[in-house]
C-alpha positions as MATLAB code, in Angstrom:
seq = 'MDYTLNCNGKLLSLAEPQVMGIVNVTPDSFYADSRKQTEAAIAERVIQIQREGGSIIDVGACSTRPDSTTVSETEEAERLRFALTVVRRECPDAIVSVDTFRPAVARMAVEEFGADIINDVGAPSTLIHQPSTLNSDRLRLMARLRVPYIYMSSKQTMRDILLDCAAVVDNLRSLGQKDIILDPGFGFGKTLADNYSVLSTLEQMQMTGLPVLAGVSRKSMVYKLLGTDPAQALNGTTVLHTIALLKGASILRVHDVREAVECVRLVGMLRQSRSPQGMGEQEIANSK';
ca = [
     -10.534    6.576  -10.427;
     -10.837   10.360  -10.361;
     -10.059   10.743   -6.658;
      -7.751   13.200   -4.913;
      -6.065   12.686   -1.552;
      -5.385   15.687    0.678;
      -2.011   14.871    2.230;
      -1.392   17.692    4.699;
      -2.329   20.215    2.035;
      -0.482   18.389   -0.777;
      -3.042   17.119   -3.275;
      -2.354   13.728   -4.822;
      -4.539   12.804   -7.793;
      -5.383    9.156   -8.343;
      -6.779    9.774  -11.821;
      -3.624    7.899  -12.860;
      -2.587    5.035  -10.557;
       0.222    5.888   -8.145;
       3.198    3.825   -6.988;
       4.044    3.553   -3.287;
       7.641    2.517   -2.621;
       8.370    0.382    0.435;
      11.049    1.235    3.012;
      11.348   -1.423    5.726;
      13.462   -0.321    8.688;
      13.317   -3.813   10.136;
      15.791   -6.698   10.352;
      13.189   -9.360    9.517;
      10.909   -8.294    6.674;
      10.147  -11.218    4.354;
      12.103   -9.760    1.418;
      15.699   -9.341    2.551;
      16.616   -6.655   -0.008;
      13.888   -4.370    1.362;
      15.499   -4.140    4.812;
      17.116   -0.735    5.351;
      18.534   -0.098    8.812;
      21.415    2.336    8.429;
      21.140    6.048    7.748;
      22.955    5.661    4.423;
      20.752    2.750    3.291;
      17.537    4.586    4.147;
      18.717    7.751    2.375;
      19.701    5.788   -0.726;
      16.363    3.977   -0.797;
      14.106    7.040   -0.468;
      16.063    8.918   -3.138;
      15.752    5.853   -5.392;
      11.969    5.733   -4.891;
      11.586    9.340   -6.003;
      14.088    9.013   -8.850;
      12.251    5.983  -10.255;
       8.861    7.693  -10.183;
       7.301    6.631   -6.893;
       4.907    9.248   -5.542;
       4.527    7.840   -1.999;
       7.209    6.588    0.401;
       5.821    3.938    2.776;
       7.916    3.467    5.913;
       7.415    0.470    8.189;
       9.235   -0.428   11.396;
       7.490   -3.584   12.585;
       7.325   -6.666   10.396;
       3.898   -8.277    9.977;
       5.092  -11.323    8.058;
       3.968  -14.741    9.374;
       6.053  -15.974   12.324;
       7.768  -12.616   12.754;
       8.578  -11.301   16.220;
       6.413   -8.320   17.111;
       8.585   -5.568   18.545;
       7.388   -3.342   21.351;
       5.596   -0.091   20.666;
       8.608    1.800   22.026;
      11.042    0.065   19.678;
       8.775    0.556   16.665;
       8.460    4.260   17.466;
      12.221    4.689   17.851;
      12.935    2.916   14.572;
      10.434    5.194   12.851;
      11.896    8.332   14.407;
      15.312    7.344   13.097;
      13.997    6.587    9.605;
      11.623    9.528    9.279;
      14.374   11.955   10.251;
      16.351   10.694    7.260;
      13.341   10.687    4.935;
      12.388   14.275    5.771;
      15.993   15.424    5.380;
      16.554   13.735    2.023;
      13.074   14.202    0.510;
      11.412   17.051    2.427;
       8.481   17.390    0.031;
       7.741   13.682   -0.335;
       4.351   12.238    0.510;
       5.148    9.868    3.354;
       2.993    6.975    4.482;
       3.599    5.189    7.781;
       2.935    1.460    7.909;
       1.755    0.640   11.446;
      -1.094   -0.993   13.342;
      -0.559    1.064   16.513;
      -2.549    4.326   16.890;
       0.048    5.819   19.261;
       2.830    5.222   16.745;
       0.707    6.696   13.970;
       0.073    9.777   16.101;
       3.790   10.228   16.776;
       4.593    9.998   13.067;
       1.965   12.583   12.145;
       2.632   15.026   14.982;
       6.439   14.849   15.031;
       7.247   14.269   11.359;
       4.157   15.357    9.449;
       3.417   11.896    8.076;
       0.889   12.320    5.272;
      -0.873    8.939    5.214;
      -1.488    6.183    7.774;
      -1.269    2.695    6.294;
      -3.014    0.552    8.904;
      -1.924   -2.969    8.052;
      -3.760   -4.490   10.980;
      -1.969   -6.363   13.713;
       0.456   -9.189   12.912;
      -0.763  -12.728   13.453;
       0.373  -12.719   17.064;
      -1.830   -9.719   17.837;
      -4.429   -9.979   15.077;
      -7.534   -7.861   15.607;
     -10.862   -9.564   15.171;
     -13.721   -7.407   13.829;
     -15.085   -6.931   17.345;
     -11.815   -5.388   18.531;
     -11.333   -3.140   15.505;
     -13.791   -0.865   17.256;
     -14.767    2.775   17.358;
     -12.075    3.589   19.924;
      -9.305    2.368   17.623;
     -10.777    4.069   14.573;
     -11.470    7.247   16.530;
      -7.783    7.539   17.405;
      -6.822    7.126   13.747;
      -9.510    9.529   12.505;
      -8.343   12.251   14.872;
      -5.094   12.498   12.938;
      -6.971   13.945    9.944;
      -4.741   12.403    7.295;
      -5.691    9.845    4.606;
      -6.213    6.422    6.133;
      -5.630    3.044    4.488;
      -7.785    0.259    5.899;
      -6.707   -3.308    5.189;
      -9.161   -6.180    5.437;
      -7.974   -9.637    6.454;
     -11.227  -11.295    5.357;
     -10.962  -14.298    3.050;
     -13.561  -13.665    0.338;
     -14.486  -10.621   -1.716;
     -17.996  -10.697   -0.296;
     -16.696  -10.563    3.260;
     -14.065   -7.961    2.367;
     -16.779   -5.686    0.966;
     -18.999   -6.152    4.026;
     -16.035   -5.548    6.337;
     -14.944   -2.427    4.469;
     -18.496   -1.054    4.351;
     -18.822   -1.319    8.126;
     -15.451    0.296    8.757;
     -16.042    3.085    6.228;
     -19.410    3.907    7.814;
     -17.699    4.069   11.204;
     -14.876    6.254    9.898;
     -17.274    8.622    8.136;
     -19.236    9.058   11.366;
     -15.950   10.042   13.040;
     -15.216   12.687   10.406;
     -12.569   10.809    8.413;
     -12.287   12.347    4.946;
      -9.911   10.337    2.738;
     -10.095    6.545    2.947;
      -8.213    3.988    0.838;
      -9.156    0.305    0.920;
      -6.694   -2.593    0.825;
      -8.085   -6.128    0.285;
      -5.153   -7.501    2.266;
      -3.395   -9.912   -0.055;
      -1.487  -12.388    2.093;
      -3.340  -11.559    5.312;
      -5.776  -14.159    6.646;
      -5.996  -15.770    3.212;
      -4.907  -19.023    1.614;
      -3.119  -19.046   -1.724;
      -6.422  -19.818   -3.437;
      -8.169  -17.038   -1.491;
      -5.628  -14.493   -2.721;
      -6.264  -15.340   -6.357;
     -10.011  -15.446   -5.874;
      -9.904  -11.929   -4.414;
      -7.636  -10.686   -7.216;
      -9.927  -12.189   -9.847;
     -12.845  -10.126   -8.492;
     -10.923   -6.999   -7.481;
     -13.045   -4.815   -9.773;
     -15.955   -5.343   -7.373;
     -14.260   -3.008   -4.897;
     -15.008   -0.140   -7.303;
     -18.584   -0.197   -6.031;
     -17.338    1.357   -2.783;
     -16.459    4.563   -4.618;
     -13.095    4.586   -2.841;
      -9.563    4.052   -4.145;
      -8.050    0.596   -3.786;
      -4.469   -0.239   -2.856;
      -2.989   -3.512   -4.113;
      -0.086   -4.941   -2.143;
       1.102   -8.094   -3.899;
       4.774   -7.258   -4.318;
       7.000  -10.353   -4.029;
       4.516  -12.014   -1.660;
       4.007  -15.728   -1.124;
       1.035  -15.739   -3.507;
       3.677  -15.253   -6.199;
       6.680  -17.263   -5.100;
       4.919  -20.220   -3.458;
       2.824  -20.791   -6.542;
       5.931  -20.644   -8.744;
       8.116  -22.669   -6.388;
      10.704  -19.935   -5.920;
      11.366  -17.292   -3.246;
      10.839  -13.531   -2.753;
      14.117  -12.697   -4.495;
      12.881  -14.366   -7.705;
       9.333  -13.008   -7.623;
       9.662   -9.791   -9.646;
       8.310  -11.177  -12.927;
       5.292  -12.733  -11.229;
       4.725   -9.546   -9.265;
       4.616   -7.487  -12.466;
       2.029   -9.839  -13.955;
      -0.187   -9.437  -10.890;
       0.328   -5.653  -10.897;
      -0.944   -5.568  -14.470;
      -4.054   -7.524  -13.499;
      -4.665   -5.331  -10.452;
      -4.418   -2.160  -12.549;
      -6.793   -3.540  -15.189;
      -9.231   -4.300  -12.379;
      -9.118   -0.773  -11.012;
      -6.322   -0.524   -8.437;
      -5.379    3.111   -7.750;
      -2.197    2.495   -5.740;
       0.449   -0.207   -6.066;
       2.532   -0.800   -2.928;
       5.832   -2.160   -4.228;
       9.455   -3.072   -3.634;
      10.441   -2.456   -7.269;
       9.403    1.078   -8.146;
      10.738    1.483  -11.679;
       9.114   -1.720  -12.883;
       5.783   -0.778  -11.299;
       5.868    2.719  -12.804;
       6.503    1.182  -16.225;
       3.575   -1.168  -15.644;
       1.306    1.797  -14.853;
       2.399    3.581  -18.044;
       1.842    0.550  -20.255;
      -1.587   -0.228  -18.836;
      -2.480    3.457  -19.103;
      -1.605    3.490  -22.786;
      -3.608    0.322  -23.332;
      -6.653    1.991  -21.827;
      -6.217    5.152  -23.840;
      -5.763    3.407  -27.153;
      -8.678    2.911  -29.474;
      -9.313   -0.240  -31.463;
      -8.624   -0.186  -35.244;
     -12.375   -0.500  -35.834;
     -12.794    2.950  -34.309;
     -10.016    4.558  -36.370;
     -10.207    6.270  -39.695;
      -8.173    5.078  -42.712;
      -5.536    7.782  -42.266;
      -5.149    6.998  -38.572;
      -4.658    3.327  -39.394;
      -2.047    4.197  -42.038;
      -0.194    6.469  -39.609;
      -0.127    3.741  -36.959;
       1.708    1.274  -39.237;
];
């Protein structure tokens, strides 16, 4: 998708899909290796994301996995302050996304640390927002920040996801929100079968005219189906990343940056390549 995000004056083109690397400053995220709580661990992780080709660093400080304990707003904000201080010191020019469902925390991250994107993952299951409570007041607070906004739908079917996103996008546009990214919410409010049904029809989200973020990395839709665990879910994740890219995803939110970047390059080459039927004799000879 030929779409450009304005991230505090830094323009990020989505003409080629981008990779968002995850930094979890939590003790209880579902994938243990993603948990980074010390200054040294956070610094090492953000440098790794940039070194391996990630263009966005996504920092989260409150786990939204099933059965997780939801920390207070104060604790989430303090964890983020600690992490974002390190991120801005180590990678001052990085495009930073903040993973939160709390408008006040999002505001702090933007105003104090210049966060470039708000990744609104919706509330965890203990505080889950129904459509009636994801209202204009909540969206107004997010829209006031004037940074790209990722909206995640927890609806179960592609039809309902599209209807949900259309309503939210209309609301956001009326509030002056410019850049909007849509996330179908793999793993949120969906059964295993729901997740694959949504993935199988992901190309339908292109009708919104907005970029789509796919967050499938090491999730239960991979490891439960294969009878393994998050630590063994990289191969399955890469398969699903390939499918998501072929179906139009513009951003991959991932734990494993290098592998995702390689996936983007391979799928990109596949799309650019022409079939032998469309090649001349010399081109065919040169390709052998």
